[in-house]
Amino acid sequence: MPAISPKKPYRVGRSRTGLGLFATKPIKKGAKIVRYFGPLLDSRKKKDDAIENKYLFELNGRWTIDGSVRKNVARYINHACRANAESDVMPRKRKVVIRAIKNISPGEELNYDYGTDYFKAYLKPIGCKCDACERKRKKKRAEARAERLRLKLKAAKKALKEAAKLELKAKETLEKSFNHGLNGNSHCPTLNGKLLNGLHRTSARRVSATQSAILPKPRDNQDRQSLASA
């Protein structure tokens, strides 16, 4: 980690993505913060064009700054989709300066937008971790939790409704069976074919038939009178 003069309005510190640059003093909007510097690479030279790292800052189609050197403190400034600084690129001077685009308070992390090409190549595959994107992810997670809870409550409500329907259907079936038994025998109500006193209608008919079979049949008038007197 490079040594930074106490006169500078920033320091290197730990951030969400590793190391970052943080303000140590108030920085006004429009103020120059730090220069992004390093060896110039000429794309027309094969050895320069073959160099690959995360700290290459392209000035134009030919010149690129290799900011991987340790003295380049600006390389610690992280990307943000809603940044508090920006890169002021000056291709003719082959120079890049990081400037504040809003008032920055002490302790606030410095950041700027790295651009679409860098975002697609390095940040999109792993997911941007800037504050704005982190808030979006938290919001999506909260919405997903709310949707799961809504579906769960909906399912529970549907289950209660189905249970109430089944209970009502069972009650109607029981009442229908009971009414059918009453209509089948006015003197002795039945339920599902059974007499309420415990005897089945078929059994009752059999008993009546047996009793009638036991009684002797009268042969003449005298026998009928004897049976009548008896």
XYZ file of N, CA and C in Angstrom:
690
model
N 0.850 -1.188 0.000
C 0.000 0.000 0.000
C 0.895 1.250 0.000
N 0.689 2.144 -0.936
C 1.576 3.310 -1.042
C 1.366 4.298 0.096
N 2.469 5.003 0.444
C 2.377 6.041 1.475
C 1.727 7.281 0.875
N 0.800 7.877 1.633
C 0.065 9.050 1.143
C 0.333 10.223 2.077
N 0.648 11.347 1.499
C 0.923 12.542 2.287
C -0.319 12.951 3.076
N -0.136 13.366 4.337
C -1.289 13.803 5.145
C -1.965 15.041 4.574
N -1.296 15.714 3.657
C -1.899 16.896 3.036
C -2.953 16.504 1.998
N -2.898 15.263 1.528
C -3.863 14.805 0.537
C -5.215 14.555 1.209
N -6.306 14.828 0.482
C -7.645 14.679 1.096
C -8.204 13.267 0.997
N -7.358 12.268 0.986
C -7.844 10.902 0.863
C -6.870 9.926 1.517
N -7.343 8.718 1.708
C -6.540 7.633 2.282
C -7.020 6.320 1.680
N -6.162 5.307 1.707
C -6.546 3.973 1.254
C -7.113 3.195 2.446
N -8.224 2.540 2.245
C -8.848 1.783 3.332
C -9.657 0.621 2.792
N -10.197 -0.184 3.713
C -10.989 -1.343 3.338
C -12.389 -0.916 2.896
N -12.841 -1.523 1.800
C -14.183 -1.244 1.299
C -14.917 -2.563 1.066
N -16.115 -2.504 0.542
C -16.905 -3.699 0.299
C -16.252 -4.627 -0.724
N -15.501 -4.052 -1.651
C -14.891 -4.844 -2.724
C -13.407 -5.113 -2.501
N -12.878 -4.744 -1.359
C -11.447 -4.927 -1.076
C -10.859 -3.637 -0.546
N -9.952 -3.047 -1.331
C -9.385 -1.752 -0.974
C -10.112 -0.645 -1.727
N -10.164 0.522 -1.110
C -10.814 1.679 -1.726
C -10.144 2.954 -1.272
N -10.532 4.060 -1.888
C -9.992 5.377 -1.526
C -11.094 6.164 -0.832
N -10.761 6.711 0.368
C -11.751 7.405 1.189
C -11.316 8.837 1.453
N -12.289 9.726 1.480
C -12.001 11.138 1.746
C -11.634 11.328 3.214
N -10.610 12.130 3.479
C -10.212 12.467 4.849
C -10.554 13.916 5.181
N -10.890 14.682 4.155
C -11.264 16.088 4.314
C -12.449 16.370 3.396
N -13.195 17.449 3.648
C -14.281 17.802 2.729
C -13.715 18.124 1.340
N -14.352 17.598 0.318
C -13.954 17.841 -1.067
C -15.125 18.496 -1.778
N -14.885 19.682 -2.340
C -15.957 20.431 -2.991
C -16.214 19.916 -4.405
N -17.424 20.110 -4.849
C -17.810 19.729 -6.198
C -16.929 20.435 -7.234
N -16.423 19.697 -8.189
C -15.575 20.247 -9.244
C -14.089 20.232 -8.922
N -13.728 19.913 -7.679
C -12.311 19.936 -7.284
C -11.568 18.728 -7.842
N -10.309 18.933 -8.185
C -9.453 17.840 -8.624
C -9.070 17.006 -7.401
N -9.217 15.698 -7.505
C -8.907 14.809 -6.377
C -7.532 14.177 -6.550
N -7.340 13.493 -7.644
C -6.090 12.775 -7.866
C -5.923 12.523 -9.365
N -4.681 12.353 -9.791
C -4.406 12.039 -11.196
C -4.241 10.536 -11.358
N -4.792 10.012 -12.436
C -4.626 8.603 -12.773
C -3.433 8.522 -13.730
N -2.340 7.898 -13.274
C -1.142 7.914 -14.115
C -0.462 6.550 -14.137
N 0.500 6.417 -15.059
C 1.272 5.192 -15.231
C 1.935 5.222 -16.595
N 2.686 4.187 -16.938
C 3.363 4.140 -18.244
C 2.356 4.197 -19.391
N 2.707 4.893 -20.464
C 1.864 4.960 -21.657
C 2.145 3.761 -22.556
N 1.099 3.119 -22.987
C 1.217 1.963 -23.874
C 0.744 2.355 -25.273
N 1.541 1.980 -26.250
C 1.226 2.280 -27.647
C 0.654 1.006 -28.284
N -0.591 1.065 -28.708
C -1.244 -0.112 -29.279
C -0.612 -0.552 -30.587
N 0.213 0.314 -31.194
C 0.878 -0.058 -32.446
C 2.074 -0.983 -32.190
N 2.490 -1.034 -30.947
C 3.600 -1.913 -30.586
C 3.040 -3.216 -30.023
N 3.506 -4.318 -30.525
C 2.978 -5.617 -30.126
C 3.173 -5.885 -28.641
N 4.348 -5.517 -28.116
C 4.598 -5.797 -26.696
C 3.681 -4.968 -25.802
N 3.364 -3.735 -26.200
C 2.433 -2.910 -25.422
C 1.003 -3.413 -25.580
N 0.648 -3.783 -26.790
C -0.724 -4.232 -27.064
C -1.012 -5.576 -26.393
N 0.038 -6.328 -26.060
C -0.149 -7.644 -25.438
C -0.384 -7.554 -23.925
N -0.140 -6.392 -23.326
C -0.301 -6.232 -21.871
C -1.795 -6.231 -21.512
N -2.136 -7.018 -20.496
C -3.525 -7.104 -20.031
C -3.568 -7.034 -18.510
N -4.359 -6.114 -17.956
C -4.644 -6.061 -16.520
C -5.881 -5.195 -16.298
N -6.348 -5.136 -15.059
C -7.586 -4.404 -14.757
C -7.395 -2.892 -14.715
N -6.159 -2.412 -14.734
C -5.904 -0.987 -14.508
C -5.549 -0.233 -15.791
N -5.845 -0.807 -16.950
C -5.578 -0.127 -18.214
C -6.658 0.929 -18.464
N -6.209 2.159 -18.672
C -7.143 3.263 -18.924
C -6.904 3.765 -20.346
N -7.835 3.502 -21.239
C -7.671 3.861 -22.652
C -7.948 5.346 -22.883
N -6.968 6.045 -23.461
C -7.129 7.461 -23.774
C -7.779 7.656 -25.145
N -7.338 6.876 -26.109
C -7.900 6.889 -27.463
C -7.546 5.558 -28.140
N -7.714 5.494 -29.449
C -7.456 4.252 -30.158
C -6.011 3.810 -30.131
N -5.093 4.713 -29.807
C -3.663 4.357 -29.802
C -3.081 4.286 -28.402
N -3.341 5.291 -27.566
C -2.662 5.401 -26.278
C -3.535 4.890 -25.115
N -2.853 4.173 -24.221
C -3.497 3.630 -23.020
C -2.560 3.814 -21.835
N -3.129 4.197 -20.682
C -2.342 4.323 -19.451
C -2.378 3.000 -18.699
N -1.211 2.481 -18.348
C -1.123 1.281 -17.521
C -1.041 1.736 -16.066
N -2.177 1.718 -15.388
C -2.248 2.228 -14.016
C -1.967 1.203 -12.948
N -1.318 0.097 -13.291
C -1.064 -0.965 -12.309
C 0.104 -0.666 -11.384
N 0.848 0.419 -11.624
C 1.995 0.760 -10.770
C 1.496 1.160 -9.380
N 2.282 0.829 -8.350
C 1.845 1.070 -6.971
C 1.708 2.555 -6.635
N 2.471 3.406 -7.298
C 2.392 4.835 -7.005
C 1.096 5.472 -7.509
N 0.387 4.767 -8.362
C -0.885 5.286 -8.887
C -1.996 5.051 -7.859
N -2.155 5.994 -6.932
C -3.159 5.864 -5.864
C -4.571 5.833 -6.444
N -4.769 6.457 -7.604
C -6.107 6.527 -8.206
C -6.646 5.150 -8.572
N -5.777 4.153 -8.690
C -6.245 2.808 -9.054
C -7.090 2.182 -7.949
N -7.005 2.735 -6.731
C -7.809 2.212 -5.620
C -9.240 2.745 -5.625
N -9.523 3.718 -6.485
C -10.890 4.250 -6.551
C -11.776 3.223 -7.248
N -12.826 2.825 -6.583
C -13.719 1.786 -7.104
C -14.817 2.355 -7.996
N -15.426 1.448 -8.733
C -16.536 1.821 -9.623
C -17.820 2.021 -8.821
N -18.684 2.913 -9.308
C -20.036 3.079 -8.770
C -20.946 3.535 -9.899
N -22.162 2.968 -9.919
C -23.113 3.368 -10.957
C -23.646 4.771 -10.687
N -23.703 5.161 -9.421
C -24.071 6.532 -9.047
C -22.898 7.111 -8.262
N -21.950 7.609 -9.009
C -20.660 7.994 -8.426
C -20.676 9.425 -7.880
N -19.636 9.720 -7.061
C -19.456 11.087 -6.558
C -18.284 11.785 -7.239
N -17.671 11.076 -8.208
C -16.547 11.668 -8.961
C -16.616 11.169 -10.408
N -15.762 11.734 -11.265
C -15.710 11.320 -12.662
C -14.283 11.421 -13.173
N -14.018 10.727 -14.263
C -12.685 10.781 -14.869
C -12.678 11.841 -15.970
N -11.794 12.792 -15.834
C -11.623 13.850 -16.827
C -10.478 13.439 -17.753
N -10.831 12.920 -18.929
C -9.843 12.372 -19.865
C -9.377 13.469 -20.830
N -8.059 13.617 -20.929
C -7.462 14.598 -21.839
C -6.499 13.866 -22.772
N -7.017 13.348 -23.911
C -6.191 12.528 -24.811
C -4.973 13.273 -25.362
N -5.122 14.536 -25.712
C -3.993 15.274 -26.292
C -2.850 15.420 -25.293
N -3.213 15.605 -24.030
C -2.179 15.722 -22.994
C -1.782 14.351 -22.452
N -2.520 13.311 -22.930
C -2.287 11.944 -22.449
C -2.349 11.909 -20.919
N -3.462 12.409 -20.448
C -3.613 12.618 -19.013
C -5.059 12.354 -18.586
N -5.199 11.809 -17.372
C -6.528 11.579 -16.786
C -6.525 12.105 -15.356
N -7.539 12.902 -15.027
C -7.680 13.448 -13.677
C -9.054 13.071 -13.135
N -9.098 12.661 -11.878
C -10.362 12.333 -11.209
C -10.859 13.573 -10.480
N -12.073 14.020 -10.811
C -12.662 15.218 -10.206
C -13.963 14.874 -9.485
N -14.273 15.678 -8.483
C -15.525 15.484 -7.743
C -16.683 16.082 -8.534
N -17.807 15.355 -8.590
C -18.996 15.886 -9.261
C -20.086 16.241 -8.242
N -19.742 16.137 -6.980
C -20.635 16.573 -5.900
C -19.781 16.803 -4.660
N -20.324 17.466 -3.672
C -19.597 17.667 -2.415
C -19.430 16.327 -1.705
N -18.203 16.050 -1.281
C -17.887 14.770 -0.643
C -17.453 15.022 0.796
N -18.033 14.270 1.709
C -17.749 14.457 3.138
C -16.614 13.539 3.583
N -15.907 13.900 4.681
C -14.849 13.034 5.216
C -15.401 11.656 5.587
N -14.649 10.622 5.239
C -15.085 9.255 5.515
C -15.855 8.621 4.377
N -16.297 9.414 3.410
C -17.055 8.878 2.284
C -16.108 8.266 1.257
N -16.485 7.119 0.703
C -15.635 6.473 -0.291
C -15.724 7.200 -1.625
N -14.577 7.362 -2.277
C -14.519 7.993 -3.592
C -14.791 6.929 -4.661
N -15.540 7.305 -5.683
C -15.828 6.370 -6.761
C -16.218 7.109 -8.036
N -16.053 6.429 -9.153
C -16.489 6.981 -10.439
C -16.923 5.834 -11.344
N -17.634 6.167 -12.411
C -18.147 5.159 -13.341
C -17.023 4.718 -14.277
N -16.724 3.429 -14.296
C -15.636 2.905 -15.120
C -15.993 2.846 -16.610
N -17.267 2.957 -16.935
C -17.667 2.882 -18.336
C -18.286 1.538 -18.703
N -19.000 1.530 -19.822
C -19.751 0.347 -20.255
C -18.853 -0.843 -20.566
N -17.747 -0.614 -21.280
C -16.880 -1.724 -21.685
C -16.286 -2.449 -20.479
N -15.774 -1.677 -19.515
C -15.191 -2.279 -18.309
C -16.292 -3.000 -17.510
N -17.454 -2.372 -17.412
C -18.554 -2.965 -16.644
C -18.929 -4.333 -17.210
N -19.069 -4.425 -18.536
C -19.449 -5.690 -19.166
C -18.359 -6.751 -19.024
N -17.097 -6.316 -19.119
C -15.990 -7.278 -19.102
C -15.669 -7.796 -17.701
N -15.724 -6.932 -16.681
C -15.238 -7.315 -15.352
C -16.310 -7.329 -14.252
N -17.271 -6.424 -14.318
C -18.212 -6.289 -13.208
C -19.512 -7.073 -13.394
N -20.034 -7.068 -14.591
C -21.311 -7.751 -14.835
C -21.252 -9.242 -14.528
N -20.161 -9.958 -14.900
C -20.111 -11.411 -14.601
C -20.178 -11.740 -13.117
N -19.656 -10.868 -12.263
C -19.651 -11.147 -10.822
C -20.695 -10.320 -10.075
N -21.283 -9.339 -10.748
C -22.283 -8.493 -10.107
C -21.658 -7.248 -9.502
N -22.170 -6.101 -9.877
C -21.650 -4.842 -9.336
C -21.997 -4.729 -7.856
N -21.020 -4.299 -7.052
C -21.221 -4.221 -5.606
C -21.271 -2.787 -5.084
N -21.542 -1.848 -5.966
C -21.646 -0.457 -5.510
C -22.917 -0.284 -4.673
N -23.015 0.837 -3.966
C -24.146 1.066 -3.061
C -25.483 1.048 -3.801
N -25.513 1.664 -4.995
C -26.765 1.727 -5.754
C -27.249 0.330 -6.146
N -26.344 -0.494 -6.640
C -26.711 -1.863 -7.036
C -27.048 -2.723 -5.819
N -26.356 -2.479 -4.710
C -26.646 -3.232 -3.487
C -28.045 -2.902 -2.985
N -28.447 -1.633 -3.084
C -29.803 -1.240 -2.683
C -30.843 -1.903 -3.583
N -30.548 -1.983 -4.884
C -31.463 -2.642 -5.813
C -31.634 -4.112 -5.465
N -30.511 -4.770 -5.135
C -30.586 -6.193 -4.780
C -31.385 -6.397 -3.498
N -31.181 -5.527 -2.514
C -31.938 -5.637 -1.266
C -33.431 -5.435 -1.514
N -33.748 -4.481 -2.383
C -35.152 -4.225 -2.713
C -35.773 -5.429 -3.395
N -35.037 -6.053 -4.334
C -35.537 -7.236 -5.027
C -35.728 -8.401 -4.070
N -34.767 -8.555 -3.128
C -34.902 -9.640 -2.147
C -36.128 -9.421 -1.261
N -36.348 -8.162 -0.855
C -37.513 -7.855 -0.025
C -38.808 -8.107 -0.794
N -38.833 -7.728 -2.067
C -40.019 -7.970 -2.895
C -40.260 -9.458 -3.084
N -39.183 -10.227 -3.241
C -39.318 -11.684 -3.403
C -39.875 -12.317 -2.127
N -39.377 -11.852 -0.971
C -39.898 -12.379 0.307
C -41.374 -12.041 0.469
N -41.751 -10.810 0.105
C -43.152 -10.397 0.214
C -44.047 -11.226 -0.711
N -43.543 -11.524 -1.912
C -44.318 -12.327 -2.860
C -44.492 -13.760 -2.354
N -43.423 -14.335 -1.773
C -43.539 -15.688 -1.210
C -44.549 -15.723 -0.072
N -44.533 -14.696 0.777
C -45.486 -14.632 1.882
C -46.908 -14.482 1.356
N -47.084 -13.666 0.312
C -48.416 -13.471 -0.269
C -48.959 -14.790 -0.825
N -48.117 -15.533 -1.531
C -48.545 -16.815 -2.098
C -48.854 -17.834 -1.004
N -48.069 -17.790 0.073
C -48.298 -18.701 1.190
C -49.642 -18.425 1.855
N -49.942 -17.147 2.081
C -51.222 -16.770 2.688
C -52.380 -17.115 1.764
N -52.180 -16.923 0.472
C -53.212 -17.253 -0.511
C -53.518 -18.741 -0.494
N -52.451 -19.572 -0.421
C -52.630 -21.024 -0.372
C -53.356 -21.447 0.907
N -53.003 -20.815 2.034
C -53.652 -21.146 3.305
C -55.137 -20.769 3.264
N -55.436 -19.615 2.684
C -56.821 -19.165 2.571
C -57.631 -20.113 1.690
N -57.012 -20.570 0.591
C -57.676 -21.501 -0.310
C -57.946 -22.830 0.382
N -56.965 -23.294 1.183
C -57.137 -24.555 1.903
C -58.287 -24.467 2.905
N -58.400 -23.335 3.611
C -59.506 -23.150 4.565
C -60.847 -23.128 3.846
N -60.873 -22.500 2.682
C -62.106 -22.422 1.906
C -62.535 -23.805 1.439
N -61.573 -24.613 0.980
C -61.879 -25.977 0.542
C -62.364 -26.829 1.706
N -61.724 -26.650 2.860
C -62.143 -27.407 4.043
C -63.574 -27.045 4.441
N -63.926 -25.765 4.353
C -65.281 -25.323 4.684
C -66.302 -25.913 3.704
N -65.917 -26.001 2.418
C -66.805 -26.600 1.420
C -67.058 -28.072 1.716
N -65.979 -28.801 2.040
C -66.113 -30.214 2.349
C -66.983 -30.443 3.585
N -66.805 -29.592 4.586
C -67.604 -29.714 5.806
C -69.083 -29.464 5.519
N -69.367 -28.445 4.694
C -70.748 -28.138 4.339
C -71.370 -29.265 3.527
N -70.587 -29.856 2.620
C -71.079 -30.959 1.798
C -71.402 -32.178 2.665
N -70.529 -32.470 3.631
C -70.765 -33.600 4.530
C -72.022 -33.376 5.361
N -72.227 -32.136 5.798
C -73.403 -31.809 6.601
C -74.680 -31.977 5.783
N -74.634 -31.510 4.518
C -75.801 -31.648 3.644
C -76.110 -33.120 3.374
N -75.071 -33.932 3.171
C -75.269 -35.368 2.931
C -75.904 -36.037 4.140
N -75.452 -35.683 5.337
C -76.004 -36.259 6.569
C -77.463 -35.875 6.746
N -77.796 -34.612 6.486
C -79.187 -34.158 6.615
C -80.091 -34.837 5.582
N -79.564 -35.024 4.378
C -80.339 -35.680 3.321
C -80.645 -37.134 3.709
N -79.647 -37.820 4.251
C -79.845 -39.204 4.683
C -80.869 -39.288 5.813
N -80.802 -38.352 6.723
C -81.720 -38.332 7.858
C -83.159 -38.088 7.389
N -83.337 -37.136 6.481
C -84.672 -36.833 5.956
C -85.232 -37.999 5.150
N -84.388 -38.683 4.419
C -84.817 -39.846 3.639
C -85.319 -40.954 4.572
N -84.658 -41.126 5.711
C -85.092 -42.125 6.678
C -86.433 -41.780 7.287
N -86.675 -40.503 7.556
C -87.960 -40.084 8.118
C -89.092 -40.314 7.130
N -88.874 -40.039 5.884
C -89.917 -40.216 4.863
C -90.214 -41.687 4.594
N -89.298 -42.595 4.833
C -89.497 -44.025 4.567
C -90.349 -44.716 5.616
N -90.399 -44.258 6.877
C -91.168 -44.884 7.947
C -91.620 -43.799 8.915
N -92.930 -43.448 8.842
C -93.423 -42.332 9.652
C -93.543 -42.701 11.118
N -93.767 -44.012 11.429
C -93.934 -44.417 12.827
C -92.617 -44.659 13.516
N -91.641 -45.107 12.751
C -90.342 -45.414 13.358
C -89.247 -44.871 12.453
N -88.721 -43.715 12.752
C -87.715 -43.086 11.886
C -86.484 -43.963 11.713
N -85.900 -43.852 10.532
C -84.704 -44.642 10.237
C -83.566 -43.729 9.827
N -82.384 -44.279 9.881
C -81.179 -43.570 9.445
C -80.325 -44.568 8.670
N -80.209 -44.309 7.345
C -79.456 -45.218 6.482
C -80.030 -46.643 6.515
N -81.358 -46.721 6.511
C -81.988 -48.040 6.442
C -82.170 -48.711 7.777
N -81.720 -48.111 8.888
C -81.837 -48.720 10.217
C -82.875 -47.977 11.036
N -83.686 -48.717 11.791
C -84.644 -48.092 12.701
C -83.910 -47.434 13.837
N -84.453 -46.294 14.299
C -83.793 -45.587 15.382
C -83.816 -46.365 16.677
N -84.723 -47.362 16.837
C -84.736 -48.176 18.057
C -83.771 -49.337 17.977
N -83.003 -49.407 16.874
C -81.984 -50.443 16.778
C -82.335 -51.588 15.864
N -83.595 -51.687 15.418
C -84.022 -52.779 14.559
C -84.006 -52.347 13.116
N -83.613 -53.267 12.245
C -83.625 -53.007 10.803
C -85.025 -53.264 10.276
N -85.399 -52.448 9.244
C -86.750 -52.608 8.723
C -86.995 -54.024 8.202
N -86.040 -54.626 7.587
C -86.193 -55.990 7.063
C -86.419 -56.986 8.197
N -85.653 -56.781 9.296
C -85.812 -57.664 10.460
C -87.200 -57.522 11.048
N -87.701 -56.284 11.068
C -89.034 -56.057 11.631
C -90.095 -56.765 10.809
N -89.946 -56.734 9.484
C -90.915 -57.424 8.637
C -90.863 -58.935 8.857
N -89.638 -59.463 9.050
C -89.509 -60.897 9.291
C -90.193 -61.311 10.598
N -90.025 -60.496 11.646
C -90.671 -60.789 12.939
C -92.163 -60.808 12.784
N -92.735 -59.845 12.063
C -94.193 -59.779 11.875
C -94.687 -60.998 11.136
N -93.921 -61.420 10.105
C -94.332 -62.602 9.342
C -94.284 -63.855 10.195
N -93.318 -63.971 11.073
C -93.187 -65.151 11.951
C -94.332 -65.231 12.934
N -94.676 -64.074 13.506
C -95.775 -64.054 14.470
C -97.084 -64.489 13.818
N -97.324 -64.032 12.578
C -98.567 -64.395 11.891
C -98.580 -65.877 11.533
N -97.410 -66.444 11.295
C -97.354 -67.868 10.950
C -97.631 -68.761 12.151
N -97.339 -68.294 13.363
C -97.549 -69.089 14.582
C -99.034 -69.236 14.902
N -99.778 -68.190 14.627
C -101.201 -68.234 14.982
C -101.925 -69.296 14.160
N -102.768 -70.181 14.790
C -103.499 -71.231 14.052
C -104.618 -70.642 13.212
N -104.875 -71.259 12.093
C -105.941 -70.804 11.205
C -107.274 -71.443 11.657
N -108.343 -70.673 11.875
C -109.664 -71.223 12.280
C -110.269 -72.067 11.171
N -110.866 -73.250 11.614
C -111.421 -74.152 10.621
C -112.898 -73.894 10.367
N -113.641 -73.498 11.378
C -115.065 -73.235 11.198
C -115.493 -72.108 12.099
N -116.796 -71.906 12.181
C -117.304 -70.780 12.984
C -117.041 -70.992 14.458
N -117.123 -72.264 14.909
C -116.896 -72.534 16.323
C -115.471 -72.203 16.714
N -114.549 -72.626 15.833
C -113.159 -72.314 16.139
C -112.894 -70.791 16.153
N -113.587 -70.088 15.227
C -113.407 -68.638 15.161
C -113.909 -67.989 16.437
N -115.096 -68.529 16.986
C -115.647 -67.963 18.212
C -114.714 -68.248 19.388
N -114.154 -69.494 19.388
C -113.235 -69.844 20.470
C -111.986 -68.946 20.454
N -111.526 -68.730 19.256
C -110.342 -67.863 19.163
C -110.679 -66.449 19.562
N -111.908 -66.032 19.176
C -112.319 -64.640 19.516
C -112.447 -64.468 20.979
N -113.081 -65.522 21.687
C -113.236 -65.440 23.130
C -111.887 -65.496 23.832
N -110.960 -66.239 23.238
C -109.641 -66.332 23.821
C -108.932 -65.019 23.720
